[in-house]
Amino acid sequence: MIGVFDSGLGGLSVLAALVEALPHSDFRYYADTAHVPYGNKSEAEIQRRVLAIGDELAGMGCHLLVVACNTATAAAVEALRSAHPGIPVVGVEPGIKPAAQASKSRLIAVLATESTARSARLHKLIRDHAANVEVHVEPCPGWATQVEMLQLDDPALASDARKRLEPLLARGVDRIVLGCTHYSFLAPVLRDVIRDRAELVDVADAVARQARRLATTPSAGHGRIHLHASAHPERLRAAFPRLHLHQLATRIA
Ligand code: DGL
């Protein structure tokens, strides 16, 4: 059983990739909907939630944990690893390295929550993997909440995306890293703004490959997904079709 968690719906974009990479595994997906969004919370608050969810998923028999949230990874993945030394933990970090390697203009941008944007972990990632590239970090307050409310077609969101991205594109940014798992569900809105001027970089498939490498019994399971939410569990199930996750919905236990 693989435990996957996020503050809410964003991690479902990672779960989709995990299911594709590990079709026979069973998953527990935990959405911390009583505390979403994480992006405007302190590192200490996020750590408390991550450790509590880690304990819960480990208690339910998960032998591998995937932190399907950039904000939680930046704030608490090391604390989670220390709390569960016997359980491999896979985190999600913005794809700075692939974006820096692929950029021709040597200008990349990362869209992230406020917490991730100011995190020491993101700035170390940039120092380590994008030393010869200019990296613009753009905090996007409110975007994760728009996804939680399933307001993906909100004109105000499209206009905020345009306001944030146009100046970056005008400067020649050619890779835009999705540094929050919720933003994968905003890809159509972002592509409408970007058109052919830049490429989006999402790491969900890379995270899934890493989980497959660490999964000890990848074929032991029935390909089922068990859902858990700290508030409004019915909304979690109902969100699958709205997020075009029809295939995934058929696996819900
Ligand atoms: N999905 C999360 C991330 O990847 C956090 C969004 C939020 O709760 O603010 O950063």
PDB file of C-alpha atoms and ligand atoms in Angstrom:
ATOM      1  CA  MET A   1       0.000   0.000   0.000  1.00  0.00           C
ATOM      2  CA  ILE A   2       1.408   3.380  -1.047  1.00  0.00           C
ATOM      3  CA  GLY A   3       0.375   6.484   0.895  1.00  0.00           C
ATOM      4  CA  VAL A   4       0.076   9.712  -1.104  1.00  0.00           C
ATOM      5  CA  PHE A   5      -0.901  13.048   0.387  1.00  0.00           C
ATOM      6  CA  ASP A   6      -1.386  16.722  -0.309  1.00  0.00           C
ATOM      7  CA  SER A   7      -3.210  19.653   1.228  1.00  0.00           C
ATOM      8  CA  GLY A   8      -6.114  18.872  -1.090  1.00  0.00           C
ATOM      9  CA  LEU A   9      -6.714  18.022  -4.736  1.00  0.00           C
ATOM     10  CA  GLY A  10      -3.314  18.971  -6.195  1.00  0.00           C
ATOM     11  CA  GLY A  11      -1.682  15.659  -5.378  1.00  0.00           C
ATOM     12  CA  LEU A  12      -4.207  13.892  -7.581  1.00  0.00           C
ATOM     13  CA  SER A  13      -2.057  15.040 -10.519  1.00  0.00           C
ATOM     14  CA  VAL A  14       0.788  13.021  -8.987  1.00  0.00           C
ATOM     15  CA  LEU A  15      -1.514  10.118  -8.130  1.00  0.00           C
ATOM     16  CA  ALA A  16      -2.491   9.869 -11.826  1.00  0.00           C
ATOM     17  CA  ALA A  17       1.167   9.435 -12.774  1.00  0.00           C
ATOM     18  CA  LEU A  18       1.738   6.971  -9.918  1.00  0.00           C
ATOM     19  CA  VAL A  19      -1.168   4.790 -11.029  1.00  0.00           C
ATOM     20  CA  GLU A  20       0.201   4.740 -14.542  1.00  0.00           C
ATOM     21  CA  ALA A  21       3.668   3.720 -13.303  1.00  0.00           C
ATOM     22  CA  LEU A  22       2.380   1.229 -10.715  1.00  0.00           C
ATOM     23  CA  PRO A  23      -0.956  -0.031 -12.072  1.00  0.00           C
ATOM     24  CA  HIS A  24      -1.171  -3.020  -9.720  1.00  0.00           C
ATOM     25  CA  SER A  25      -0.362  -1.171  -6.507  1.00  0.00           C
ATOM     26  CA  ASP A  26      -2.964  -0.075  -3.993  1.00  0.00           C
ATOM     27  CA  PHE A  27      -2.934   3.568  -2.910  1.00  0.00           C
ATOM     28  CA  ARG A  28      -4.238   5.603   0.000  1.00  0.00           C
ATOM     29  CA  TYR A  29      -4.728   9.238  -0.981  1.00  0.00           C
ATOM     30  CA  TYR A  30      -5.059  11.673   1.918  1.00  0.00           C
ATOM     31  CA  ALA A  31      -6.288  15.222   1.225  1.00  0.00           C
ATOM     32  CA  ASP A  32      -5.771  17.560   4.170  1.00  0.00           C
ATOM     33  CA  THR A  33      -8.846  19.580   3.236  1.00  0.00           C
ATOM     34  CA  ALA A  34      -9.377  20.832   6.799  1.00  0.00           C
ATOM     35  CA  HIS A  35      -6.084  22.733   6.485  1.00  0.00           C
ATOM     36  CA  VAL A  36      -5.861  23.647   2.787  1.00  0.00           C
ATOM     37  CA  PRO A  37      -4.115  25.771   1.561  1.00  0.00           C
ATOM     38  CA  TYR A  38      -0.657  25.063   2.973  1.00  0.00           C
ATOM     39  CA  GLY A  39       0.929  27.785   0.871  1.00  0.00           C
ATOM     40  CA  ASN A  40       0.117  30.644   3.269  1.00  0.00           C
ATOM     41  CA  LYS A  41       1.053  28.730   6.451  1.00  0.00           C
ATOM     42  CA  SER A  42       4.281  28.725   8.455  1.00  0.00           C
ATOM     43  CA  GLU A  43       6.835  25.910   8.106  1.00  0.00           C
ATOM     44  CA  ALA A  44       6.089  24.838  11.684  1.00  0.00           C
ATOM     45  CA  GLU A  45       2.347  24.482  10.973  1.00  0.00           C
ATOM     46  CA  ILE A  46       2.990  22.556   7.752  1.00  0.00           C
ATOM     47  CA  GLN A  47       5.463  20.272   9.558  1.00  0.00           C
ATOM     48  CA  ARG A  48       2.874  19.481  12.234  1.00  0.00           C
ATOM     49  CA  ARG A  49       0.333  18.466   9.588  1.00  0.00           C
ATOM     50  CA  VAL A  50       2.837  16.432   7.561  1.00  0.00           C
ATOM     51  CA  LEU A  51       3.969  14.479  10.632  1.00  0.00           C
ATOM     52  CA  ALA A  52       0.377  13.793  11.706  1.00  0.00           C
ATOM     53  CA  ILE A  53      -0.603  12.565   8.216  1.00  0.00           C
ATOM     54  CA  GLY A  54       2.584  10.502   7.962  1.00  0.00           C
ATOM     55  CA  ASP A  55       1.717   8.784  11.259  1.00  0.00           C
ATOM     56  CA  GLU A  56      -1.828   8.123  10.068  1.00  0.00           C
ATOM     57  CA  LEU A  57      -0.760   6.629   6.735  1.00  0.00           C
ATOM     58  CA  ALA A  58       2.004   4.559   8.335  1.00  0.00           C
ATOM     59  CA  GLY A  59      -0.555   3.336  10.888  1.00  0.00           C
ATOM     60  CA  MET A  60      -2.781   2.222   8.005  1.00  0.00           C
ATOM     61  CA  GLY A  61       0.050   0.026   6.713  1.00  0.00           C
ATOM     62  CA  CYS A  62       1.595   2.180   3.981  1.00  0.00           C
ATOM     63  CA  HIS A  63       5.118   0.969   3.169  1.00  0.00           C
ATOM     64  CA  LEU A  64       6.008   3.919   0.926  1.00  0.00           C
ATOM     65  CA  LEU A  65       4.975   7.561   1.320  1.00  0.00           C
ATOM     66  CA  VAL A  66       4.700  10.113  -1.483  1.00  0.00           C
ATOM     67  CA  VAL A  67       4.485  13.741  -0.411  1.00  0.00           C
ATOM     68  CA  ALA A  68       2.502  14.917  -3.448  1.00  0.00           C
ATOM     69  CA  CYS A  69       2.944  18.552  -2.516  1.00  0.00           C
ATOM     70  CA  ASN A  70       5.875  20.891  -3.164  1.00  0.00           C
ATOM     71  CA  THR A  71       5.014  23.060  -0.154  1.00  0.00           C
ATOM     72  CA  ALA A  72       4.939  20.108   2.264  1.00  0.00           C
ATOM     73  CA  THR A  73       8.128  18.677   0.754  1.00  0.00           C
ATOM     74  CA  ALA A  74      10.002  21.961   1.131  1.00  0.00           C
ATOM     75  CA  ALA A  75       8.846  22.430   4.729  1.00  0.00           C
ATOM     76  CA  ALA A  76       8.818  18.923   6.122  1.00  0.00           C
ATOM     77  CA  VAL A  77      10.143  16.043   4.010  1.00  0.00           C
ATOM     78  CA  GLU A  78      13.277  15.701   6.158  1.00  0.00           C
ATOM     79  CA  ALA A  79      11.237  15.721   9.381  1.00  0.00           C
ATOM     80  CA  LEU A  80       8.970  13.034   7.899  1.00  0.00           C
ATOM     81  CA  ARG A  81      11.959  10.875   6.923  1.00  0.00           C
ATOM     82  CA  SER A  82      13.387  11.188  10.444  1.00  0.00           C
ATOM     83  CA  ALA A  83      10.033  10.251  11.977  1.00  0.00           C
ATOM     84  CA  HIS A  84       9.746   7.086   9.825  1.00  0.00           C
ATOM     85  CA  PRO A  85      13.266   5.814   9.147  1.00  0.00           C
ATOM     86  CA  GLY A  86      11.927   2.445   7.975  1.00  0.00           C
ATOM     87  CA  ILE A  87       9.623   3.853   5.283  1.00  0.00           C
ATOM     88  CA  PRO A  88      10.938   5.309   2.019  1.00  0.00           C
ATOM     89  CA  VAL A  89       9.583   8.814   1.412  1.00  0.00           C
ATOM     90  CA  VAL A  90       9.384  10.412  -2.034  1.00  0.00           C
ATOM     91  CA  GLY A  91       8.908  14.175  -2.173  1.00  0.00           C
ATOM     92  CA  VAL A  92       7.977  16.542  -4.988  1.00  0.00           C
ATOM     93  CA  GLU A  93      10.308  19.382  -5.851  1.00  0.00           C
ATOM     94  CA  PRO A  94       9.967  21.883  -8.699  1.00  0.00           C
ATOM     95  CA  GLY A  95      11.643  20.707 -11.924  1.00  0.00           C
ATOM     96  CA  ILE A  96      14.361  23.351 -11.821  1.00  0.00           C
ATOM     97  CA  LYS A  97      17.019  20.943 -13.106  1.00  0.00           C
ATOM     98  CA  PRO A  98      15.202  19.727 -16.263  1.00  0.00           C
ATOM     99  CA  ALA A  99      14.016  23.284 -16.992  1.00  0.00           C
ATOM    100  CA  ALA A 100      17.535  24.710 -16.649  1.00  0.00           C
ATOM    101  CA  GLN A 101      18.968  21.953 -18.846  1.00  0.00           C
ATOM    102  CA  ALA A 102      16.359  22.476 -21.573  1.00  0.00           C
ATOM    103  CA  SER A 103      16.238  26.283 -21.594  1.00  0.00           C
ATOM    104  CA  LYS A 104      17.723  27.899 -24.683  1.00  0.00           C
ATOM    105  CA  SER A 105      17.161  31.467 -23.555  1.00  0.00           C
ATOM    106  CA  ARG A 106      18.817  30.677 -20.180  1.00  0.00           C
ATOM    107  CA  LEU A 107      15.788  32.258 -18.485  1.00  0.00           C
ATOM    108  CA  ILE A 108      13.335  30.102 -16.579  1.00  0.00           C
ATOM    109  CA  ALA A 109      10.501  30.766 -14.141  1.00  0.00           C
ATOM    110  CA  VAL A 110       8.987  28.730 -11.340  1.00  0.00           C
ATOM    111  CA  LEU A 111       5.391  29.213 -10.205  1.00  0.00           C
ATOM    112  CA  ALA A 112       4.895  28.207  -6.580  1.00  0.00           C
ATOM    113  CA  THR A 113       3.005  28.865  -3.367  1.00  0.00           C
ATOM    114  CA  GLU A 114       4.241  31.656  -1.116  1.00  0.00           C
ATOM    115  CA  SER A 115       5.688  29.130   1.332  1.00  0.00           C
ATOM    116  CA  THR A 116       7.633  27.226  -1.347  1.00  0.00           C
ATOM    117  CA  ALA A 117       8.773  30.477  -2.975  1.00  0.00           C
ATOM    118  CA  ARG A 118      10.503  31.625   0.230  1.00  0.00           C
ATOM    119  CA  SER A 119      11.765  28.173   1.277  1.00  0.00           C
ATOM    120  CA  ALA A 120      15.463  27.530   1.783  1.00  0.00           C
ATOM    121  CA  ARG A 121      15.014  24.221  -0.028  1.00  0.00           C
ATOM    122  CA  LEU A 122      13.880  25.863  -3.284  1.00  0.00           C
ATOM    123  CA  HIS A 123      16.736  28.345  -3.182  1.00  0.00           C
ATOM    124  CA  LYS A 124      19.248  25.548  -2.612  1.00  0.00           C
ATOM    125  CA  LEU A 125      17.723  23.631  -5.551  1.00  0.00           C
ATOM    126  CA  ILE A 126      18.251  26.715  -7.718  1.00  0.00           C
ATOM    127  CA  ARG A 127      21.861  27.152  -6.525  1.00  0.00           C
ATOM    128  CA  ASP A 128      22.622  23.455  -7.118  1.00  0.00           C
ATOM    129  CA  HIS A 129      20.959  22.969 -10.503  1.00  0.00           C
ATOM    130  CA  ALA A 130      20.521  26.299 -12.208  1.00  0.00           C
ATOM    131  CA  ALA A 131      23.729  28.174 -11.491  1.00  0.00           C
ATOM    132  CA  ASN A 132      24.133  29.325 -15.102  1.00  0.00           C
ATOM    133  CA  VAL A 133      20.502  30.193 -15.681  1.00  0.00           C
ATOM    134  CA  GLU A 134      18.430  33.130 -14.463  1.00  0.00           C
ATOM    135  CA  VAL A 135      15.528  31.805 -12.392  1.00  0.00           C
ATOM    136  CA  HIS A 136      12.504  33.954 -11.646  1.00  0.00           C
ATOM    137  CA  VAL A 137      10.441  32.702  -8.689  1.00  0.00           C
ATOM    138  CA  GLU A 138       6.786  33.755  -8.942  1.00  0.00           C
ATOM    139  CA  PRO A 139       4.538  33.182  -5.915  1.00  0.00           C
ATOM    140  CA  CYS A 140       0.921  32.688  -7.011  1.00  0.00           C
ATOM    141  CA  PRO A 141      -1.308  33.265  -3.966  1.00  0.00           C
ATOM    142  CA  GLY A 142      -4.846  31.969  -4.357  1.00  0.00           C
ATOM    143  CA  TRP A 143      -4.233  29.627  -7.283  1.00  0.00           C
ATOM    144  CA  ALA A 144      -4.352  26.425  -5.223  1.00  0.00           C
ATOM    145  CA  THR A 145      -7.616  27.597  -3.649  1.00  0.00           C
ATOM    146  CA  GLN A 146      -9.117  28.174  -7.113  1.00  0.00           C
ATOM    147  CA  VAL A 147      -8.322  24.548  -7.927  1.00  0.00           C
ATOM    148  CA  GLU A 148      -9.822  23.398  -4.600  1.00  0.00           C
ATOM    149  CA  MET A 149     -13.021  25.253  -5.475  1.00  0.00           C
ATOM    150  CA  LEU A 150     -12.881  23.694  -8.958  1.00  0.00           C
ATOM    151  CA  GLN A 151     -13.056  27.195 -10.422  1.00  0.00           C
ATOM    152  CA  LEU A 152     -10.742  26.331 -13.275  1.00  0.00           C
ATOM    153  CA  ASP A 153     -12.543  28.484 -15.846  1.00  0.00           C
ATOM    154  CA  ASP A 154     -12.743  31.615 -13.715  1.00  0.00           C
ATOM    155  CA  PRO A 155     -11.892  34.635 -15.902  1.00  0.00           C
ATOM    156  CA  ALA A 156     -10.240  36.303 -12.874  1.00  0.00           C
ATOM    157  CA  LEU A 157      -7.787  33.407 -12.669  1.00  0.00           C
ATOM    158  CA  ALA A 158      -6.997  33.640 -16.383  1.00  0.00           C
ATOM    159  CA  SER A 159      -6.421  37.355 -16.015  1.00  0.00           C
ATOM    160  CA  ASP A 160      -4.131  36.860 -12.986  1.00  0.00           C
ATOM    161  CA  ALA A 161      -2.185  34.234 -14.950  1.00  0.00           C
ATOM    162  CA  ARG A 162      -1.779  36.679 -17.843  1.00  0.00           C
ATOM    163  CA  LYS A 163      -0.644  39.463 -15.499  1.00  0.00           C
ATOM    164  CA  ARG A 164       2.019  37.218 -13.961  1.00  0.00           C
ATOM    165  CA  LEU A 165       3.247  35.425 -17.089  1.00  0.00           C
ATOM    166  CA  GLU A 166       3.230  38.131 -19.789  1.00  0.00           C
ATOM    167  CA  PRO A 167       6.181  40.094 -18.325  1.00  0.00           C
ATOM    168  CA  LEU A 168       8.174  36.868 -17.934  1.00  0.00           C
ATOM    169  CA  LEU A 169       7.454  35.777 -21.496  1.00  0.00           C
ATOM    170  CA  ALA A 170       8.305  39.259 -22.771  1.00  0.00           C
ATOM    171  CA  ARG A 171      11.719  38.893 -21.106  1.00  0.00           C
ATOM    172  CA  GLY A 172      12.296  35.609 -22.941  1.00  0.00           C
ATOM    173  CA  VAL A 173      11.500  32.990 -20.300  1.00  0.00           C
ATOM    174  CA  ASP A 174      11.184  29.722 -22.258  1.00  0.00           C
ATOM    175  CA  ARG A 175      10.550  27.166 -19.479  1.00  0.00           C
ATOM    176  CA  ILE A 176       7.873  27.622 -16.797  1.00  0.00           C
ATOM    177  CA  VAL A 177       8.095  25.170 -13.926  1.00  0.00           C
ATOM    178  CA  LEU A 178       4.886  24.128 -12.184  1.00  0.00           C
ATOM    179  CA  GLY A 179       6.130  24.309  -8.590  1.00  0.00           C
ATOM    180  CA  CYS A 180       2.825  23.313  -7.002  1.00  0.00           C
ATOM    181  CA  THR A 181       0.926  20.118  -7.745  1.00  0.00           C
ATOM    182  CA  HIS A 182      -2.386  22.002  -7.887  1.00  0.00           C
ATOM    183  CA  TYR A 183      -1.098  24.006 -10.863  1.00  0.00           C
ATOM    184  CA  SER A 184      -1.027  20.920 -13.120  1.00  0.00           C
ATOM    185  CA  PHE A 185      -4.792  21.295 -13.267  1.00  0.00           C
ATOM    186  CA  LEU A 186      -4.327  24.883 -14.467  1.00  0.00           C
ATOM    187  CA  ALA A 187      -2.138  23.826 -17.407  1.00  0.00           C
ATOM    188  CA  PRO A 188      -4.874  24.564 -20.011  1.00  0.00           C
ATOM    189  CA  VAL A 189      -5.357  28.093 -18.606  1.00  0.00           C
ATOM    190  CA  LEU A 190      -1.595  28.676 -18.541  1.00  0.00           C
ATOM    191  CA  ARG A 191      -1.083  27.283 -22.061  1.00  0.00           C
ATOM    192  CA  ASP A 192      -3.717  29.718 -23.347  1.00  0.00           C
ATOM    193  CA  VAL A 193      -1.515  32.561 -22.131  1.00  0.00           C
ATOM    194  CA  ILE A 194       1.831  31.031 -23.093  1.00  0.00           C
ATOM    195  CA  ARG A 195       0.851  29.673 -26.526  1.00  0.00           C
ATOM    196  CA  ASP A 196       4.115  28.582 -28.210  1.00  0.00           C
ATOM    197  CA  ARG A 197       6.416  30.969 -26.331  1.00  0.00           C
ATOM    198  CA  ALA A 198       7.482  28.597 -23.551  1.00  0.00           C
ATOM    199  CA  GLU A 199       7.023  25.068 -22.262  1.00  0.00           C
ATOM    200  CA  LEU A 200       5.536  24.001 -18.963  1.00  0.00           C
ATOM    201  CA  VAL A 201       7.661  21.686 -16.828  1.00  0.00           C
ATOM    202  CA  ASP A 202       5.829  19.201 -14.590  1.00  0.00           C
ATOM    203  CA  VAL A 203       7.626  16.521 -12.562  1.00  0.00           C
ATOM    204  CA  ALA A 204       4.739  14.125 -11.829  1.00  0.00           C
ATOM    205  CA  ASP A 205       6.120  11.407 -14.147  1.00  0.00           C
ATOM    206  CA  ALA A 206       9.615  11.686 -12.654  1.00  0.00           C
ATOM    207  CA  VAL A 207       8.149  11.388  -9.144  1.00  0.00           C
ATOM    208  CA  ALA A 208       6.220   8.289 -10.215  1.00  0.00           C
ATOM    209  CA  ARG A 209       9.378   6.702 -11.659  1.00  0.00           C
ATOM    210  CA  GLN A 210      11.198   7.335  -8.378  1.00  0.00           C
ATOM    211  CA  ALA A 211       8.309   5.748  -6.435  1.00  0.00           C
ATOM    212  CA  ARG A 212       8.444   2.703  -8.750  1.00  0.00           C
ATOM    213  CA  ARG A 213      12.176   2.326  -8.045  1.00  0.00           C
ATOM    214  CA  LEU A 214      11.478   2.363  -4.295  1.00  0.00           C
ATOM    215  CA  ALA A 215       8.337   0.222  -4.252  1.00  0.00           C
ATOM    216  CA  THR A 216       9.328  -3.134  -2.819  1.00  0.00           C
ATOM    217  CA  THR A 217       6.288  -5.085  -4.031  1.00  0.00           C
ATOM    218  CA  PRO A 218       5.025  -3.176  -7.090  1.00  0.00           C
ATOM    219  CA  SER A 219       2.740  -5.947  -8.320  1.00  0.00           C
ATOM    220  CA  ALA A 220       1.194  -6.888  -4.973  1.00  0.00           C
ATOM    221  CA  GLY A 221      -2.191  -5.190  -4.949  1.00  0.00           C
ATOM    222  CA  HIS A 222      -5.442  -4.779  -6.788  1.00  0.00           C
ATOM    223  CA  GLY A 223      -4.974  -1.375  -8.380  1.00  0.00           C
ATOM    224  CA  ARG A 224      -7.398   0.269  -5.927  1.00  0.00           C
ATOM    225  CA  ILE A 225      -7.432   3.806  -4.545  1.00  0.00           C
ATOM    226  CA  HIS A 226      -8.662   4.446  -0.993  1.00  0.00           C
ATOM    227  CA  LEU A 227      -9.618   8.059  -0.339  1.00  0.00           C
ATOM    228  CA  HIS A 228      -9.245   9.958   2.939  1.00  0.00           C
ATOM    229  CA  ALA A 229      -9.858  13.619   3.681  1.00  0.00           C
ATOM    230  CA  SER A 230      -9.633  15.612   6.905  1.00  0.00           C
ATOM    231  CA  ALA A 231     -12.800  17.518   5.864  1.00  0.00           C
ATOM    232  CA  HIS A 232     -15.571  17.014   3.267  1.00  0.00           C
ATOM    233  CA  PRO A 233     -14.521  13.551   2.007  1.00  0.00           C
ATOM    234  CA  GLU A 234     -17.503  13.541  -0.386  1.00  0.00           C
ATOM    235  CA  ARG A 235     -16.042  16.517  -2.261  1.00  0.00           C
ATOM    236  CA  LEU A 236     -12.823  14.630  -2.925  1.00  0.00           C
ATOM    237  CA  ARG A 237     -14.582  11.822  -4.746  1.00  0.00           C
ATOM    238  CA  ALA A 238     -16.803  14.282  -6.630  1.00  0.00           C
ATOM    239  CA  ALA A 239     -13.767  16.221  -7.887  1.00  0.00           C
ATOM    240  CA  PHE A 240     -12.374  13.342 -10.002  1.00  0.00           C
ATOM    241  CA  PRO A 241     -14.593  13.881 -13.055  1.00  0.00           C
ATOM    242  CA  ARG A 242     -14.274  17.677 -12.779  1.00  0.00           C
ATOM    243  CA  LEU A 243     -10.495  17.253 -12.985  1.00  0.00           C
ATOM    244  CA  HIS A 244     -10.832  14.849 -15.945  1.00  0.00           C
ATOM    245  CA  LEU A 245      -9.595  11.933 -13.835  1.00  0.00           C
ATOM    246  CA  HIS A 246     -12.237   9.487 -15.128  1.00  0.00           C
ATOM    247  CA  GLN A 247      -9.801   6.577 -15.411  1.00  0.00           C
ATOM    248  CA  LEU A 248      -8.624   7.090 -11.855  1.00  0.00           C
ATOM    249  CA  ALA A 249     -12.211   7.297 -10.579  1.00  0.00           C
ATOM    250  CA  THR A 250     -12.906   3.730 -11.704  1.00  0.00           C
ATOM    251  CA  ARG A 251     -10.256   2.531  -9.227  1.00  0.00           C
ATOM    252  CA  ILE A 252     -11.748   4.160  -6.125  1.00  0.00           C
ATOM    253  CA  ALA A 253     -12.404   1.475  -3.498  1.00  0.00           C
TER     254      ALA A 253
HETATM  255  N1  DGL B   1      -0.292  21.279  -3.734  1.00  0.00           N
HETATM  256  C1  DGL B   1       0.608  22.016  -2.947  1.00  0.00           C
HETATM  257  C2  DGL B   1       1.962  22.200  -3.563  1.00  0.00           C
HETATM  258  O1  DGL B   1       2.361  21.405  -4.380  1.00  0.00           O
HETATM  259  C3  DGL B   1       0.149  23.048  -1.977  1.00  0.00           C
HETATM  260  C4  DGL B   1      -0.954  23.967  -2.328  1.00  0.00           C
HETATM  261  C5  DGL B   1      -1.454  24.674  -1.076  1.00  0.00           C
HETATM  262  O2  DGL B   1      -2.052  23.988  -0.257  1.00  0.00           O
HETATM  263  O3  DGL B   1      -1.180  25.881  -0.914  1.00  0.00           O
HETATM  264  O4  DGL B   1       2.670  23.108  -3.236  1.00  0.00           O
END
